[in-house]
PDB file of C-alpha atoms in Angstrom:
ATOM      1  CA  MET V  27     110.415   9.167-140.612  1.00 86.00           C
ATOM      2  CA  CYS V  28     112.566  11.181-138.251  1.00 88.00           C
ATOM      3  CA  ARG V  29     115.438  12.900-140.004  1.00 89.00           C
ATOM      4  CA  SER V  30     117.052  14.227-136.818  1.00 90.00           C
ATOM      5  CA  ASP V  31     117.339  10.684-135.364  1.00 94.00           C
ATOM      6  CA  LYS V  32     117.872   9.055-138.782  1.00 93.00           C
ATOM      7  CA  ARG V  33     115.020   6.651-138.102  1.00 95.00           C
ATOM      8  CA  ILE V  34     112.231   5.074-140.140  1.00 95.00           C
ATOM      9  CA  THR V  35     109.317   3.778-138.075  1.00 96.00           C
ATOM     10  CA  VAL V  36     106.657   1.282-139.106  1.00 96.00           C
ATOM     11  CA  CYS V  37     103.698   1.484-136.737  1.00 96.00           C
ATOM     12  CA  PHE V  38     100.783  -0.965-136.434  1.00 93.00           C
ATOM     13  CA  ARG V  39      97.558   0.029-134.714  1.00 87.00           C
ATOM     14  CA  GLY V  40      95.873  -2.148-132.146  1.00 80.00           C
ATOM     15  CA  THR V  41      92.589  -4.009-132.415  1.00 74.00           C
ATOM     16  CA  ALA V  42      89.766  -1.830-133.732  1.00 73.00           C
ATOM     17  CA  ILE V  43      86.111  -2.818-133.578  1.00 73.00           C
ATOM     18  CA  SER V  44      84.895   0.007-135.810  1.00 69.00           C
ATOM     19  CA  ASP V  45      85.734  -2.097-138.880  1.00 64.00           C
ATOM     20  CA  GLY V  46      83.031  -4.716-138.436  1.00 60.00           C
ATOM     21  CA  TYR V  47      84.929  -6.838-135.901  1.00 67.00           C
ATOM     22  CA  LYS V  48      87.459  -8.093-138.495  1.00 67.00           C
ATOM     23  CA  ASP V  49      90.343  -7.444-136.089  1.00 65.00           C
ATOM     24  CA  LEU V  50      88.669  -9.499-133.361  1.00 62.00           C
ATOM     25  CA  LEU V  51      88.477 -12.439-135.749  1.00 65.00           C
ATOM     26  CA  VAL V  52      92.220 -12.081-136.367  1.00 66.00           C
ATOM     27  CA  ASP V  53      92.848 -11.996-132.600  1.00 64.00           C
ATOM     28  CA  LEU V  54      90.678 -15.045-131.947  1.00 65.00           C
ATOM     29  CA  ASN V  55      92.206 -17.201-134.697  1.00 65.00           C
ATOM     30  CA  ALA V  56      94.789 -18.380-132.174  1.00 68.00           C
ATOM     31  CA  CYS V  57      95.569 -21.838-133.556  1.00 73.00           C
ATOM     32  CA  ARG V  58      99.250 -22.426-134.225  1.00 70.00           C
ATOM     33  CA  ARG V  59     100.531 -22.923-137.742  1.00 69.00           C
ATOM     34  CA  GLU V  60     103.817 -23.579-139.445  1.00 70.00           C
ATOM     35  CA  PRO V  61     104.665 -20.523-141.533  1.00 72.00           C
ATOM     36  CA  ASN V  62     105.180 -21.097-145.250  1.00 68.00           C
ATOM     37  CA  ASP V  63     107.785 -18.392-145.717  1.00 62.00           C
ATOM     38  CA  PHE V  64     109.996 -19.001-142.695  1.00 61.00           C
ATOM     39  CA  GLY V  65     112.135 -21.789-144.184  1.00 56.00           C
ATOM     40  CA  GLU V  66     115.216 -19.597-144.272  1.00 59.00           C
ATOM     41  CA  LEU V  67     114.559 -18.540-140.664  1.00 59.00           C
ATOM     42  CA  GLY V  68     114.733 -21.947-139.075  1.00 58.00           C
ATOM     43  CA  GLY V  69     112.469 -24.430-140.775  1.00 56.00           C
ATOM     44  CA  LYS V  70     109.365 -26.262-139.716  1.00 56.00           C
ATOM     45  CA  SER V  71     109.939 -26.168-135.949  1.00 72.00           C
ATOM     46  CA  ILE V  72     108.542 -22.634-135.813  1.00 77.00           C
ATOM     47  CA  LYS V  73     104.839 -22.216-135.040  1.00 80.00           C
ATOM     48  CA  VAL V  74     103.036 -18.890-134.849  1.00 84.00           C
ATOM     49  CA  HIS V  75      99.553 -17.519-134.169  1.00 83.00           C
ATOM     50  CA  LYS V  76      97.540 -18.301-137.297  1.00 85.00           C
ATOM     51  CA  GLY V  77      95.461 -15.103-137.261  1.00 85.00           C
ATOM     52  CA  PHE V  78      98.457 -12.766-136.988  1.00 86.00           C
ATOM     53  CA  TYR V  79     100.408 -14.702-139.603  1.00 88.00           C
ATOM     54  CA  ASN V  80      97.516 -14.740-142.079  1.00 88.00           C
ATOM     55  CA  TYR V  81      96.896 -11.014-141.578  1.00 87.00           C
ATOM     56  CA  LEU V  82     100.497 -10.126-142.454  1.00 92.00           C
ATOM     57  CA  PHE V  83     101.482 -12.848-144.931  1.00 90.00           C
ATOM     58  CA  GLU V  84      98.355 -14.362-146.502  1.00 87.00           C
ATOM     59  CA  GLN V  85      95.623 -11.742-146.986  1.00 84.00           C
ATOM     60  CA  LYS V  86      95.994  -9.902-150.286  1.00 89.00           C
ATOM     61  CA  ASN V  87      95.103  -6.284-151.070  1.00 87.00           C
ATOM     62  CA  ASP V  88      93.486  -5.102-154.315  1.00 90.00           C
ATOM     63  CA  ASN V  89      96.891  -5.254-156.052  1.00 89.00           C
ATOM     64  CA  GLY V  90      97.406  -8.902-155.074  1.00 92.00           C
ATOM     65  CA  GLU V  91     100.082  -8.107-152.458  1.00 94.00           C
ATOM     66  CA  THR V  92     100.235  -9.225-148.855  1.00 93.00           C
ATOM     67  CA  LYS V  93     100.774  -6.604-146.163  1.00 92.00           C
ATOM     68  CA  PHE V  94     104.335  -7.882-145.743  1.00 93.00           C
ATOM     69  CA  GLU V  95     105.058  -7.504-149.465  1.00 93.00           C
ATOM     70  CA  HIS V  96     103.535  -4.031-149.505  1.00 95.00           C
ATOM     71  CA  ILE V  97     105.528  -2.887-146.464  1.00 95.00           C
ATOM     72  CA  CYS V  98     108.752  -4.266-147.980  1.00 94.00           C
ATOM     73  CA  GLU V  99     108.009  -2.510-151.260  1.00 94.00           C
ATOM     74  CA  LEU V 100     107.462   0.836-149.519  1.00 94.00           C
ATOM     75  CA  LEU V 101     110.528   0.464-147.296  1.00 95.00           C
ATOM     76  CA  GLU V 102     112.716  -0.502-150.231  1.00 95.00           C
ATOM     77  CA  GLU V 103     111.526   2.611-152.081  1.00 94.00           C
ATOM     78  CA  VAL V 104     112.365   4.812-149.087  1.00 94.00           C
ATOM     79  CA  TYR V 105     115.777   3.197-148.440  1.00 93.00           C
ATOM     80  CA  ARG V 106     116.793   3.486-152.094  1.00 91.00           C
ATOM     81  CA  TYR V 107     115.585   7.104-152.442  1.00 91.00           C
ATOM     82  CA  LYS V 108     118.316   9.657-153.086  1.00 86.00           C
ATOM     83  CA  ASN V 109     117.862  13.288-154.089  1.00 85.00           C
ATOM     84  CA  ASP V 110     121.045  15.246-154.746  1.00 79.00           C
ATOM     85  CA  THR V 111     119.145  18.534-154.975  1.00 84.00           C
ATOM     86  CA  ASN V 112     117.915  18.498-151.379  1.00 85.00           C
ATOM     87  CA  GLY V 113     120.503  16.069-150.004  1.00 80.00           C
ATOM     88  CA  ARG V 114     117.992  13.455-148.921  1.00 88.00           C
ATOM     89  CA  ASP V 115     119.366   9.947-148.547  1.00 91.00           C
ATOM     90  CA  TYR V 116     117.728   7.442-146.203  1.00 92.00           C
ATOM     91  CA  SER V 117     119.964   4.466-146.977  1.00 91.00           C
ATOM     92  CA  ASP V 118     121.595   4.458-143.516  1.00 92.00           C
ATOM     93  CA  TYR V 119     118.483   5.111-141.383  1.00 94.00           C
ATOM     94  CA  SER V 120     117.611   2.709-138.564  1.00 94.00           C
ATOM     95  CA  LEU V 121     114.359   0.756-138.765  1.00 96.00           C
ATOM     96  CA  TYR V 122     111.963   0.759-135.819  1.00 97.00           C
ATOM     97  CA  VAL V 123     108.803  -1.355-135.788  1.00 97.00           C
ATOM     98  CA  THR V 124     106.152  -0.705-133.158  1.00 96.00           C
ATOM     99  CA  GLY V 125     102.563  -1.460-132.272  1.00 95.00           C
ATOM    100  CA  HIS V 126     100.016  -2.015-129.528  1.00 92.00           C
ATOM    101  CA  SER V 127      97.966  -5.166-128.906  1.00 89.00           C
ATOM    102  CA  LEU V 128      97.240  -6.677-132.343  1.00 87.00           C
ATOM    103  CA  GLY V 129      99.715  -4.151-133.731  1.00 92.00           C
ATOM    104  CA  GLY V 130     102.354  -5.334-131.271  1.00 94.00           C
ATOM    105  CA  ALA V 131     101.983  -8.900-132.483  1.00 92.00           C
ATOM    106  CA  LEU V 132     102.270  -7.764-136.105  1.00 93.00           C
ATOM    107  CA  ALA V 133     105.311  -5.646-135.215  1.00 96.00           C
ATOM    108  CA  GLN V 134     107.027  -8.690-133.670  1.00 94.00           C
ATOM    109  CA  LEU V 135     106.323 -10.838-136.732  1.00 92.00           C
ATOM    110  CA  LEU V 136     107.464  -8.125-139.133  1.00 94.00           C
ATOM    111  CA  ALA V 137     110.694  -7.390-137.250  1.00 93.00           C
ATOM    112  CA  PHE V 138     111.540 -11.089-136.911  1.00 89.00           C
ATOM    113  CA  THR V 139     110.869 -11.768-140.573  1.00 88.00           C
ATOM    114  CA  MET V 140     112.696  -8.714-141.891  1.00 90.00           C
ATOM    115  CA  ALA V 141     115.732  -9.462-139.735  1.00 87.00           C
ATOM    116  CA  GLY V 142     116.112 -12.923-141.217  1.00 82.00           C
ATOM    117  CA  THR V 143     114.937 -12.858-144.825  1.00 83.00           C
ATOM    118  CA  THR V 144     117.071 -12.132-147.849  1.00 82.00           C
ATOM    119  CA  GLN V 145     114.229 -10.090-149.378  1.00 82.00           C
ATOM    120  CA  ALA V 146     114.476  -7.451-146.654  1.00 85.00           C
ATOM    121  CA  GLN V 147     118.239  -7.718-146.243  1.00 85.00           C
ATOM    122  CA  SER V 148     118.657  -6.616-149.863  1.00 88.00           C
ATOM    123  CA  PHE V 149     117.630  -3.041-148.983  1.00 91.00           C
ATOM    124  CA  LEU V 150     118.091  -2.663-145.207  1.00 91.00           C
ATOM    125  CA  PRO V 151     121.319  -0.975-144.068  1.00 90.00           C
ATOM    126  CA  GLU V 152     123.996  -3.522-143.303  1.00 88.00           C
ATOM    127  CA  GLY V 153     124.954  -3.886-139.657  1.00 86.00           C
ATOM    128  CA  LYS V 154     121.957  -1.985-138.257  1.00 88.00           C
ATOM    129  CA  PRO V 155     119.544  -3.964-136.099  1.00 90.00           C
ATOM    130  CA  ILE V 156     115.790  -3.797-136.552  1.00 93.00           C
ATOM    131  CA  ILE V 157     114.370  -2.448-133.312  1.00 95.00           C
ATOM    132  CA  ALA V 158     110.925  -3.663-132.236  1.00 95.00           C
ATOM    133  CA  VAL V 159     109.061  -1.825-129.475  1.00 95.00           C
ATOM    134  CA  THR V 160     105.672  -3.302-128.621  1.00 94.00           C
ATOM    135  CA  TYR V 161     102.988  -2.527-126.065  1.00 92.00           C
ATOM    136  CA  ALA V 162     100.581  -5.125-124.648  1.00 85.00           C
ATOM    137  CA  SER V 163     101.419  -7.585-127.415  1.00 85.00           C
ATOM    138  CA  PRO V 164      99.828 -11.004-127.176  1.00 82.00           C
ATOM    139  CA  GLU V 165     101.893 -14.138-127.635  1.00 80.00           C
ATOM    140  CA  VAL V 166     102.853 -14.632-131.256  1.00 80.00           C
TER     141      VAL V 166
END
């Protein structure tokens, strides 16, 4: 979060091999699939990289949430936070999403999905674009 620029940034790291090569398996799962949750974004004509999609929208954490659900939950908490004592209010901050390599692919998917789903639109500031900046992102 950058208060001087009124910006919230979500950052994804690139492929790491220190985690038992799990990220490489995500990278290599390059088959195309029709996303389940993209109906409101254009229907069945959309196909995305299966590994990236599964990483963000299918794999569940210990609480039973996907990474997308968890990120939305955290962002909604931040955007709705108001503290009259210290004057903090993040409801009009811009959203930046960034990443490198694997992280760049995830950043693209997250930005695209958040820009077009009603779930994210319920807490994002109206009229502000989601800005995605990626580095060495593979094709999504």
